[in-house]
Amino acid sequence: MRWQGRRGSSNIEDRRGMSRGAAVGGGGLGLVVVALLVWALGGDPMAVLQQGGGQIGTSGDVEITEADQQAAEFVSVTLADTEEVWGNIFQNQLGGAYAPVTLVLYKQVTQSPCGSASGATGPFYCPVDKKVYLDTDFFVTLSQRMGAGGDFAAAYVVAHEVAHHVQDELGILGKVNSIRQRSGEAESNALSVRIELQADCLSGVWARNAAETFGSIEQGDIAEAMNAAARIGDDTLQREAGRRPMPDSFTHGTSEQRQRWFATGYKAGQIDACDTFGAAAL
């Protein structure tokens, strides 16, 4: 992915210098890894940390390394690309205006209206304050622990969380979350799968338009995104955790579904190709 030397976004809230270390008593790194898996499966990772006896504590200011800074610059450029692409799509395909999302960069731990953000929670979009929360150390986790390396795999992660903001702007996210709150577990999970697959599809729409607008996508980039989508499929994560895949517990979709909906969005380049709620089969 060609990103060096390109325009970055001004909608970055950098909290890395204010972040504090997370002290998890009685659990250590193993508990954080378990919490990360719970996050990937759509659960509440903070519940895992709390059950382990952990309380988020504080330590001295964290060090911002050269790798941290490069990752932050990469995120800023990727975010700027999403702003331009979604601005054009909203205007040309919907006849409306797109309000860009703010992305909060932090290191180790910070707070959001949706709860604590940490390396255990992974990146997420909070609809309460309309911000994406991202610790760039997650890119290391994505590459080294989940086997999804490469710039465009990281860009896919950013694009997916921005896609949740797009869903929020379209009124989809609030409506579906309202229904989920009144639903049983199985129905809530099924709706979550449709939300996540739609975000994957919208990520593909962004990738197609970014390729055409900026010429930034290189050979192999789409394969990196497809690999990342496969690595975080519910069935793959459950197998790697030593469990038999249980479709009723899926909250994000299978590896095949996540890849296919990303590819659908990339091929079409249009929002209307991403109607996972109208699809008879996912």
mmCIF file of N, CA, C and O in Angstrom, residues 152-244:
data_model
loop_
_atom_site.group_PDB
_atom_site.id
_atom_site.type_symbol
_atom_site.label_atom_id
_atom_site.label_comp_id
_atom_site.label_asym_id
_atom_site.label_seq_id
_atom_site.Cartn_x
_atom_site.Cartn_y
_atom_site.Cartn_z
ATOM 1 N N PHE A 152 -1.943 -3.441 4.224
ATOM 2 C CA PHE A 152 -3.354 -3.382 3.862
ATOM 3 C C PHE A 152 -4.215 -4.203 4.811
ATOM 4 O O PHE A 152 -5.415 -3.932 4.938
ATOM 5 N N ALA A 153 -3.638 -5.183 5.483
ATOM 6 C CA ALA A 153 -4.377 -5.874 6.542
ATOM 7 C C ALA A 153 -4.704 -4.885 7.652
ATOM 8 O O ALA A 153 -5.813 -4.868 8.185
ATOM 9 N N ALA A 154 -3.729 -4.020 7.989
ATOM 10 C CA ALA A 154 -3.962 -2.988 9.000
ATOM 11 C C ALA A 154 -4.971 -1.959 8.501
ATOM 12 O O ALA A 154 -5.828 -1.489 9.257
ATOM 13 N N ALA A 155 -4.884 -1.610 7.209
ATOM 14 C CA ALA A 155 -5.837 -0.654 6.637
ATOM 15 C C ALA A 155 -7.254 -1.221 6.684
ATOM 16 O O ALA A 155 -8.219 -0.485 6.915
ATOM 17 N N TYR A 156 -7.381 -2.529 6.472
ATOM 18 C CA TYR A 156 -8.685 -3.190 6.549
ATOM 19 C C TYR A 156 -9.295 -3.038 7.949
ATOM 20 O O TYR A 156 -10.494 -2.805 8.092
ATOM 21 N N VAL A 157 -8.457 -3.148 8.974
ATOM 22 C CA VAL A 157 -8.935 -2.988 10.347
ATOM 23 C C VAL A 157 -9.492 -1.579 10.548
ATOM 24 O O VAL A 157 -10.588 -1.399 11.099
ATOM 25 N N VAL A 158 -8.746 -0.572 10.101
ATOM 26 C CA VAL A 158 -9.208 0.814 10.223
ATOM 27 C C VAL A 158 -10.490 1.011 9.414
ATOM 28 O O VAL A 158 -11.473 1.594 9.900
ATOM 29 N N ALA A 159 -10.501 0.515 8.181
ATOM 30 C CA ALA A 159 -11.660 0.689 7.305
ATOM 31 C C ALA A 159 -12.902 0.013 7.881
ATOM 32 O O ALA A 159 -14.014 0.526 7.740
ATOM 33 N N HIS A 160 -12.715 -1.134 8.529
ATOM 34 C CA HIS A 160 -13.849 -1.847 9.116
ATOM 35 C C HIS A 160 -14.486 -1.041 10.238
ATOM 36 O O HIS A 160 -15.718 -0.946 10.332
ATOM 37 N N GLU A 161 -13.661 -0.439 11.107
ATOM 38 C CA GLU A 161 -14.212 0.356 12.205
ATOM 39 C C GLU A 161 -14.850 1.640 11.676
ATOM 40 O O GLU A 161 -15.895 2.069 12.180
ATOM 41 N N VAL A 162 -14.254 2.254 10.660
ATOM 42 C CA VAL A 162 -14.866 3.430 10.044
ATOM 43 C C VAL A 162 -16.196 3.044 9.406
ATOM 44 O O VAL A 162 -17.160 3.821 9.421
ATOM 45 N N ALA A 163 -16.278 1.823 8.868
ATOM 46 C CA ALA A 163 -17.523 1.353 8.256
ATOM 47 C C ALA A 163 -18.657 1.297 9.282
ATOM 48 O O ALA A 163 -19.825 1.531 8.933
ATOM 49 N N HIS A 164 -18.324 1.009 10.529
ATOM 50 C CA HIS A 164 -19.367 1.042 11.568
ATOM 51 C C HIS A 164 -19.885 2.470 11.753
ATOM 52 O O HIS A 164 -21.071 2.681 12.014
ATOM 53 N N HIS A 165 -18.992 3.446 11.615
ATOM 54 C CA HIS A 165 -19.437 4.844 11.672
ATOM 55 C C HIS A 165 -20.320 5.167 10.471
ATOM 56 O O HIS A 165 -21.315 5.890 10.607
ATOM 57 N N VAL A 166 -19.973 4.649 9.314
ATOM 58 C CA VAL A 166 -20.808 4.830 8.128
ATOM 59 C C VAL A 166 -22.199 4.259 8.386
ATOM 60 O O VAL A 166 -23.215 4.889 8.069
ATOM 61 N N GLN A 167 -22.253 3.065 8.978
ATOM 62 C CA GLN A 167 -23.548 2.466 9.339
ATOM 63 C C GLN A 167 -24.308 3.363 10.309
ATOM 64 O O GLN A 167 -25.531 3.496 10.216
ATOM 65 N N ASP A 168 -23.585 3.981 11.223
ATOM 66 C CA ASP A 168 -24.200 4.894 12.186
ATOM 67 C C ASP A 168 -24.764 6.114 11.466
ATOM 68 O O ASP A 168 -25.889 6.560 11.735
ATOM 69 N N GLU A 169 -23.985 6.661 10.529
ATOM 70 C CA GLU A 169 -24.428 7.821 9.757
ATOM 71 C C GLU A 169 -25.672 7.493 8.920
ATOM 72 O O GLU A 169 -26.538 8.350 8.715
ATOM 73 N N LEU A 170 -25.767 6.267 8.466
ATOM 74 C CA LEU A 170 -26.904 5.846 7.651
ATOM 75 C C LEU A 170 -28.125 5.476 8.490
ATOM 76 O O LEU A 170 -29.191 5.189 7.948
ATOM 77 N N GLY A 171 -27.972 5.467 9.811
ATOM 78 C CA GLY A 171 -29.079 5.124 10.703
ATOM 79 C C GLY A 171 -29.267 3.637 10.906
ATOM 80 O O GLY A 171 -30.209 3.207 11.590
ATOM 81 N N ILE A 172 -28.376 2.844 10.342
ATOM 82 C CA ILE A 172 -28.499 1.388 10.434
ATOM 83 C C ILE A 172 -28.075 0.877 11.803
ATOM 84 O O ILE A 172 -28.758 0.057 12.421
ATOM 85 N N LEU A 173 -26.950 1.357 12.285
ATOM 86 C CA LEU A 173 -26.367 0.828 13.516
ATOM 87 C C LEU A 173 -27.293 1.036 14.715
ATOM 88 O O LEU A 173 -27.539 0.106 15.492
ATOM 89 N N GLY A 174 -27.824 2.256 14.863
ATOM 90 C CA GLY A 174 -28.701 2.542 15.995
ATOM 91 C C GLY A 174 -29.967 1.708 15.950
ATOM 92 O O GLY A 174 -30.422 1.183 16.983
ATOM 93 N N LYS A 175 -30.537 1.551 14.775
ATOM 94 C CA LYS A 175 -31.770 0.780 14.629
ATOM 95 C C LYS A 175 -31.553 -0.688 14.987
ATOM 96 O O LYS A 175 -32.338 -1.278 15.738
ATOM 97 N N VAL A 176 -30.470 -1.266 14.470
ATOM 98 C CA VAL A 176 -30.202 -2.675 14.719
ATOM 99 C C VAL A 176 -29.835 -2.921 16.179
ATOM 100 O O VAL A 176 -30.283 -3.892 16.796
ATOM 101 N N ASN A 177 -29.024 -2.041 16.755
ATOM 102 C CA ASN A 177 -28.660 -2.213 18.169
ATOM 103 C C ASN A 177 -29.878 -2.099 19.077
ATOM 104 O O ASN A 177 -29.963 -2.773 20.105
ATOM 105 N N SER A 178 -30.824 -1.259 18.700
ATOM 106 C CA SER A 178 -32.062 -1.145 19.472
ATOM 107 C C SER A 178 -32.846 -2.457 19.439
ATOM 108 O O SER A 178 -33.370 -2.907 20.467
ATOM 109 N N ILE A 179 -32.906 -3.069 18.269
ATOM 110 C CA ILE A 179 -33.596 -4.364 18.147
ATOM 111 C C ILE A 179 -32.853 -5.437 18.927
ATOM 112 O O ILE A 179 -33.473 -6.280 19.599
ATOM 113 N N ARG A 180 -31.527 -5.428 18.862
ATOM 114 C CA ARG A 180 -30.729 -6.433 19.576
ATOM 115 C C ARG A 180 -30.971 -6.383 21.078
ATOM 116 O O ARG A 180 -30.990 -7.420 21.754
ATOM 117 N N GLN A 181 -31.146 -5.187 21.616
ATOM 118 C CA GLN A 181 -31.365 -5.045 23.051
ATOM 119 C C GLN A 181 -32.666 -5.690 23.510
ATOM 120 O O GLN A 181 -32.818 -6.056 24.670
ATOM 121 N N ARG A 182 -33.609 -5.825 22.574
ATOM 122 C CA ARG A 182 -34.898 -6.418 22.912
ATOM 123 C C ARG A 182 -34.996 -7.881 22.477
ATOM 124 O O ARG A 182 -36.054 -8.490 22.581
ATOM 125 N N SER A 183 -33.887 -8.430 21.996
ATOM 126 C CA SER A 183 -33.899 -9.771 21.424
ATOM 127 C C SER A 183 -33.218 -10.777 22.331
ATOM 128 O O SER A 183 -32.448 -10.418 23.220
ATOM 129 N N GLY A 184 -33.501 -12.037 22.073
ATOM 130 C CA GLY A 184 -32.795 -13.102 22.752
ATOM 131 C C GLY A 184 -31.384 -13.241 22.218
ATOM 132 O O GLY A 184 -31.019 -12.610 21.202
ATOM 133 N N GLU A 185 -30.586 -14.078 22.849
ATOM 134 C CA GLU A 185 -29.171 -14.186 22.492
ATOM 135 C C GLU A 185 -28.971 -14.642 21.054
ATOM 136 O O GLU A 185 -28.151 -14.068 20.325
ATOM 137 N N ALA A 186 -29.693 -15.652 20.620
ATOM 138 C CA ALA A 186 -29.501 -16.183 19.269
ATOM 139 C C ALA A 186 -29.837 -15.134 18.204
ATOM 140 O O ALA A 186 -29.086 -14.943 17.238
ATOM 141 N N GLU A 187 -30.962 -14.437 18.384
ATOM 142 C CA GLU A 187 -31.362 -13.416 17.413
ATOM 143 C C GLU A 187 -30.391 -12.244 17.442
ATOM 144 O O GLU A 187 -30.037 -11.690 16.402
ATOM 145 N N SER A 188 -29.951 -11.861 18.641
ATOM 146 C CA SER A 188 -28.995 -10.762 18.773
ATOM 147 C C SER A 188 -27.692 -11.093 18.063
ATOM 148 O O SER A 188 -27.121 -10.264 17.353
ATOM 149 N N ASN A 189 -27.219 -12.329 18.240
ATOM 150 C CA ASN A 189 -25.990 -12.752 17.567
ATOM 151 C C ASN A 189 -26.152 -12.730 16.051
ATOM 152 O O ASN A 189 -25.245 -12.312 15.323
ATOM 153 N N ALA A 190 -27.315 -13.194 15.578
ATOM 154 C CA ALA A 190 -27.562 -13.227 14.133
ATOM 155 C C ALA A 190 -27.563 -11.810 13.545
ATOM 156 O O ALA A 190 -27.039 -11.582 12.449
ATOM 157 N N LEU A 191 -28.139 -10.857 14.270
ATOM 158 C CA LEU A 191 -28.133 -9.470 13.810
ATOM 159 C C LEU A 191 -26.725 -8.897 13.844
ATOM 160 O O LEU A 191 -26.331 -8.125 12.959
ATOM 161 N N SER A 192 -25.948 -9.278 14.852
ATOM 162 C CA SER A 192 -24.566 -8.817 14.937
ATOM 163 C C SER A 192 -23.769 -9.303 13.732
ATOM 164 O O SER A 192 -22.957 -8.552 13.175
ATOM 165 N N VAL A 193 -23.992 -10.540 13.316
ATOM 166 C CA VAL A 193 -23.300 -11.082 12.149
ATOM 167 C C VAL A 193 -23.607 -10.240 10.917
ATOM 168 O O VAL A 193 -22.712 -9.895 10.134
ATOM 169 N N ARG A 194 -24.869 -9.863 10.733
ATOM 170 C CA ARG A 194 -25.240 -9.066 9.564
ATOM 171 C C ARG A 194 -24.614 -7.675 9.618
ATOM 172 O O ARG A 194 -24.207 -7.130 8.588
ATOM 173 N N ILE A 195 -24.524 -7.109 10.817
ATOM 174 C CA ILE A 195 -23.866 -5.805 10.979
ATOM 175 C C ILE A 195 -22.392 -5.916 10.595
ATOM 176 O O ILE A 195 -21.838 -5.081 9.860
ATOM 177 N N GLU A 196 -21.721 -6.947 11.103
ATOM 178 C CA GLU A 196 -20.286 -7.083 10.868
ATOM 179 C C GLU A 196 -19.983 -7.413 9.413
ATOM 180 O O GLU A 196 -19.024 -6.900 8.838
ATOM 181 N N LEU A 197 -20.792 -8.269 8.792
ATOM 182 C CA LEU A 197 -20.567 -8.590 7.385
ATOM 183 C C LEU A 197 -20.833 -7.384 6.498
ATOM 184 O O LEU A 197 -20.153 -7.183 5.485
ATOM 185 N N GLN A 198 -21.809 -6.560 6.880
ATOM 186 C CA GLN A 198 -22.038 -5.335 6.124
ATOM 187 C C GLN A 198 -20.831 -4.402 6.247
ATOM 188 O O GLN A 198 -20.428 -3.762 5.268
ATOM 189 N N ALA A 199 -20.245 -4.325 7.441
ATOM 190 C CA ALA A 199 -19.046 -3.495 7.622
ATOM 191 C C ALA A 199 -17.895 -4.034 6.786
ATOM 192 O O ALA A 199 -17.097 -3.258 6.235
ATOM 193 N N ASP A 200 -17.785 -5.357 6.667
ATOM 194 C CA ASP A 200 -16.762 -5.937 5.793
ATOM 195 C C ASP A 200 -17.011 -5.540 4.344
ATOM 196 O O ASP A 200 -16.083 -5.203 3.604
ATOM 197 N N CYS A 201 -18.273 -5.597 3.926
ATOM 198 C CA CYS A 201 -18.631 -5.217 2.567
ATOM 199 C C CYS A 201 -18.317 -3.742 2.321
ATOM 200 O O CYS A 201 -17.747 -3.377 1.282
ATOM 201 N N LEU A 202 -18.678 -2.897 3.267
ATOM 202 C CA LEU A 202 -18.390 -1.464 3.131
ATOM 203 C C LEU A 202 -16.882 -1.206 3.103
ATOM 204 O O LEU A 202 -16.422 -0.279 2.432
ATOM 205 N N SER A 203 -16.114 -2.036 3.815
ATOM 206 C CA SER A 203 -14.657 -1.923 3.748
ATOM 207 C C SER A 203 -14.175 -2.223 2.338
ATOM 208 O O SER A 203 -13.241 -1.585 1.830
ATOM 209 N N GLY A 204 -14.821 -3.207 1.686
ATOM 210 C CA GLY A 204 -14.490 -3.510 0.303
ATOM 211 C C GLY A 204 -14.854 -2.379 -0.636
ATOM 212 O O GLY A 204 -14.114 -2.067 -1.581
ATOM 213 N N VAL A 205 -16.000 -1.740 -0.390
ATOM 214 C CA VAL A 205 -16.408 -0.570 -1.188
ATOM 215 C C VAL A 205 -15.348 0.519 -1.056
ATOM 216 O O VAL A 205 -14.939 1.140 -2.055
ATOM 217 N N TRP A 206 -14.901 0.756 0.168
ATOM 218 C CA TRP A 206 -13.851 1.766 0.382
ATOM 219 C C TRP A 206 -12.582 1.394 -0.373
ATOM 220 O O TRP A 206 -11.975 2.243 -1.051
ATOM 221 N N ALA A 207 -12.166 0.122 -0.282
ATOM 222 C CA ALA A 207 -10.931 -0.306 -0.931
ATOM 223 C C ALA A 207 -10.993 -0.090 -2.439
ATOM 224 O O ALA A 207 -10.029 0.376 -3.055
ATOM 225 N N ARG A 208 -12.127 -0.425 -3.048
ATOM 226 C CA ARG A 208 -12.275 -0.244 -4.500
ATOM 227 C C ARG A 208 -12.157 1.232 -4.884
ATOM 228 O O ARG A 208 -11.454 1.605 -5.833
ATOM 229 N N ASN A 209 -12.849 2.078 -4.127
ATOM 230 C CA ASN A 209 -12.831 3.503 -4.429
ATOM 231 C C ASN A 209 -11.483 4.138 -4.104
ATOM 232 O O ASN A 209 -11.044 5.069 -4.800
ATOM 233 N N ALA A 210 -10.819 3.640 -3.065
ATOM 234 C CA ALA A 210 -9.482 4.152 -2.738
ATOM 235 C C ALA A 210 -8.497 3.808 -3.842
ATOM 236 O O ALA A 210 -7.641 4.625 -4.206
ATOM 237 N N ALA A 211 -8.619 2.594 -4.381
ATOM 238 C CA ALA A 211 -7.733 2.185 -5.473
ATOM 239 C C ALA A 211 -7.911 3.092 -6.677
ATOM 240 O O ALA A 211 -6.931 3.505 -7.323
ATOM 241 N N GLU A 212 -9.154 3.422 -6.983
ATOM 242 C CA GLU A 212 -9.436 4.262 -8.149
ATOM 243 C C GLU A 212 -9.084 5.725 -7.909
ATOM 244 O O GLU A 212 -8.651 6.426 -8.826
ATOM 245 N N THR A 213 -9.262 6.190 -6.670
ATOM 246 C CA THR A 213 -9.035 7.609 -6.368
ATOM 247 C C THR A 213 -7.565 7.942 -6.162
ATOM 248 O O THR A 213 -7.066 8.959 -6.658
ATOM 249 N N PHE A 214 -6.859 7.079 -5.430
ATOM 250 C CA PHE A 214 -5.488 7.403 -5.024
ATOM 251 C C PHE A 214 -4.430 6.556 -5.736
ATOM 252 O O PHE A 214 -3.254 6.904 -5.704
ATOM 253 N N GLY A 215 -4.831 5.435 -6.325
ATOM 254 C CA GLY A 215 -3.845 4.531 -6.913
ATOM 255 C C GLY A 215 -2.893 3.991 -5.873
ATOM 256 O O GLY A 215 -1.729 3.703 -6.153
ATOM 257 N N SER A 216 -3.388 3.842 -4.643
ATOM 258 C CA SER A 216 -2.525 3.482 -3.521
ATOM 259 C C SER A 216 -2.417 1.982 -3.295
ATOM 260 O O SER A 216 -1.542 1.526 -2.556
ATOM 261 N N ILE A 217 -3.291 1.211 -3.901
ATOM 262 C CA ILE A 217 -3.306 -0.220 -3.654
ATOM 263 C C ILE A 217 -2.352 -0.921 -4.619
ATOM 264 O O ILE A 217 -2.408 -0.721 -5.831
ATOM 265 N N GLU A 218 -1.477 -1.746 -4.050
ATOM 266 C CA GLU A 218 -0.473 -2.454 -4.813
ATOM 267 C C GLU A 218 -0.842 -3.930 -4.939
ATOM 268 O O GLU A 218 -1.751 -4.424 -4.257
ATOM 269 N N GLN A 219 -0.121 -4.649 -5.791
ATOM 270 C CA GLN A 219 -0.349 -6.071 -5.955
ATOM 271 C C GLN A 219 -0.161 -6.784 -4.620
ATOM 272 O O GLN A 219 0.816 -6.578 -3.925
ATOM 273 N N GLY A 220 -1.106 -7.602 -4.265
ATOM 274 C CA GLY A 220 -1.032 -8.338 -3.010
ATOM 275 C C GLY A 220 -1.801 -7.703 -1.876
ATOM 276 O O GLY A 220 -2.065 -8.350 -0.857
ATOM 277 N N ASP A 221 -2.178 -6.424 -2.015
ATOM 278 C CA ASP A 221 -2.877 -5.737 -0.927
ATOM 279 C C ASP A 221 -4.245 -6.355 -0.645
ATOM 280 O O ASP A 221 -4.604 -6.585 0.519
ATOM 281 N N ILE A 222 -5.018 -6.621 -1.679
ATOM 282 C CA ILE A 222 -6.346 -7.206 -1.470
ATOM 283 C C ILE A 222 -6.221 -8.590 -0.844
ATOM 284 O O ILE A 222 -7.023 -8.969 0.021
ATOM 285 N N ALA A 223 -5.200 -9.327 -1.230
ATOM 286 C CA ALA A 223 -4.965 -10.639 -0.628
ATOM 287 C C ALA A 223 -4.686 -10.501 0.868
ATOM 288 O O ALA A 223 -5.112 -11.343 1.668
ATOM 289 N N GLU A 224 -3.982 -9.429 1.258
ATOM 290 C CA GLU A 224 -3.726 -9.193 2.684
ATOM 291 C C GLU A 224 -5.021 -8.942 3.437
ATOM 292 O O GLU A 224 -5.221 -9.463 4.543
ATOM 293 N N ALA A 225 -5.906 -8.148 2.839
ATOM 294 C CA ALA A 225 -7.198 -7.884 3.481
ATOM 295 C C ALA A 225 -8.033 -9.147 3.558
ATOM 296 O O ALA A 225 -8.679 -9.418 4.585
ATOM 297 N N MET A 226 -8.033 -9.944 2.516
ATOM 298 C CA MET A 226 -8.797 -11.186 2.505
ATOM 299 C C MET A 226 -8.258 -12.160 3.558
ATOM 300 O O MET A 226 -9.018 -12.859 4.234
ATOM 301 N N ASN A 227 -6.945 -12.199 3.707
ATOM 302 C CA ASN A 227 -6.347 -13.058 4.727
ATOM 303 C C ASN A 227 -6.737 -12.592 6.120
ATOM 304 O O ASN A 227 -7.061 -13.416 6.993
ATOM 305 N N ALA A 228 -6.730 -11.261 6.340
ATOM 306 C CA ALA A 228 -7.131 -10.734 7.648
ATOM 307 C C ALA A 228 -8.585 -11.089 7.943
ATOM 308 O O ALA A 228 -8.928 -11.486 9.064
ATOM 309 N N ALA A 229 -9.457 -10.969 6.931
ATOM 310 C CA ALA A 229 -10.871 -11.315 7.110
ATOM 311 C C ALA A 229 -11.019 -12.781 7.476
ATOM 312 O O ALA A 229 -11.858 -13.152 8.318
ATOM 313 N N ALA A 230 -10.201 -13.630 6.861
ATOM 314 C CA ALA A 230 -10.270 -15.067 7.147
ATOM 315 C C ALA A 230 -9.779 -15.378 8.557
ATOM 316 O O ALA A 230 -10.359 -16.212 9.264
ATOM 317 N N ARG A 231 -8.739 -14.696 8.978
ATOM 318 C CA ARG A 231 -8.137 -14.984 10.285
ATOM 319 C C ARG A 231 -9.056 -14.618 11.450
ATOM 320 O O ARG A 231 -8.906 -15.152 12.544
ATOM 321 N N ILE A 232 -9.991 -13.683 11.222
ATOM 322 C CA ILE A 232 -10.860 -13.261 12.323
ATOM 323 C C ILE A 232 -12.298 -13.738 12.122
ATOM 324 O O ILE A 232 -13.226 -13.196 12.706
ATOM 325 N N GLY A 233 -12.476 -14.772 11.294
ATOM 326 C CA GLY A 233 -13.790 -15.394 11.200
ATOM 327 C C GLY A 233 -14.112 -16.154 12.472
ATOM 328 O O GLY A 233 -13.216 -16.725 13.121
ATOM 329 N N ASP A 234 -15.374 -16.175 12.854
ATOM 330 C CA ASP A 234 -15.762 -16.837 14.107
ATOM 331 C C ASP A 234 -15.376 -18.312 14.125
ATOM 332 O O ASP A 234 -14.906 -18.832 15.144
ATOM 333 N N ASP A 235 -15.586 -19.004 13.008
ATOM 334 C CA ASP A 235 -15.275 -20.436 12.979
ATOM 335 C C ASP A 235 -13.780 -20.676 13.132
ATOM 336 O O ASP A 235 -13.364 -21.581 13.871
ATOM 337 N N THR A 236 -12.961 -19.862 12.487
ATOM 338 C CA THR A 236 -11.514 -20.011 12.599
ATOM 339 C C THR A 236 -11.039 -19.727 14.016
ATOM 340 O O THR A 236 -10.230 -20.474 14.574
ATOM 341 N N LEU A 237 -11.555 -18.670 14.611
ATOM 342 C CA LEU A 237 -11.154 -18.325 15.983
ATOM 343 C C LEU A 237 -11.566 -19.405 16.971
ATOM 344 O O LEU A 237 -10.816 -19.739 17.895
ATOM 345 N N GLN A 238 -12.752 -19.969 16.800
ATOM 346 C CA GLN A 238 -13.199 -21.016 17.712
ATOM 347 C C GLN A 238 -12.360 -22.284 17.552
ATOM 348 O O GLN A 238 -12.010 -22.930 18.542
ATOM 349 N N ARG A 239 -12.010 -22.633 16.322
ATOM 350 C CA ARG A 239 -11.152 -23.804 16.121
ATOM 351 C C ARG A 239 -9.786 -23.590 16.743
ATOM 352 O O ARG A 239 -9.229 -24.503 17.380
ATOM 353 N N GLU A 240 -9.222 -22.388 16.553
ATOM 354 C CA GLU A 240 -7.902 -22.112 17.117
ATOM 355 C C GLU A 240 -7.926 -22.077 18.632
ATOM 356 O O GLU A 240 -6.893 -22.259 19.280
ATOM 357 N N ALA A 241 -9.100 -21.844 19.209
ATOM 358 C CA ALA A 241 -9.245 -21.878 20.669
ATOM 359 C C ALA A 241 -9.531 -23.293 21.168
ATOM 360 O O ALA A 241 -9.775 -23.499 22.357
ATOM 361 N N GLY A 242 -9.515 -24.270 20.235
ATOM 362 C CA GLY A 242 -9.747 -25.656 20.623
ATOM 363 C C GLY A 242 -11.207 -26.012 20.789
ATOM 364 O O GLY A 242 -11.539 -27.006 21.444
ATOM 365 N N ARG A 243 -12.085 -25.221 20.180
ATOM 366 C CA ARG A 243 -13.519 -25.458 20.317
ATOM 367 C C ARG A 243 -14.114 -25.866 18.978
ATOM 368 O O ARG A 243 -13.595 -25.536 17.918
ATOM 369 N N ARG A 244 -15.218 -26.592 19.039
ATOM 370 C CA ARG A 244 -15.964 -26.895 17.825
ATOM 371 C C ARG A 244 -16.788 -25.675 17.458
ATOM 372 O O ARG A 244 -17.477 -25.100 18.296
#
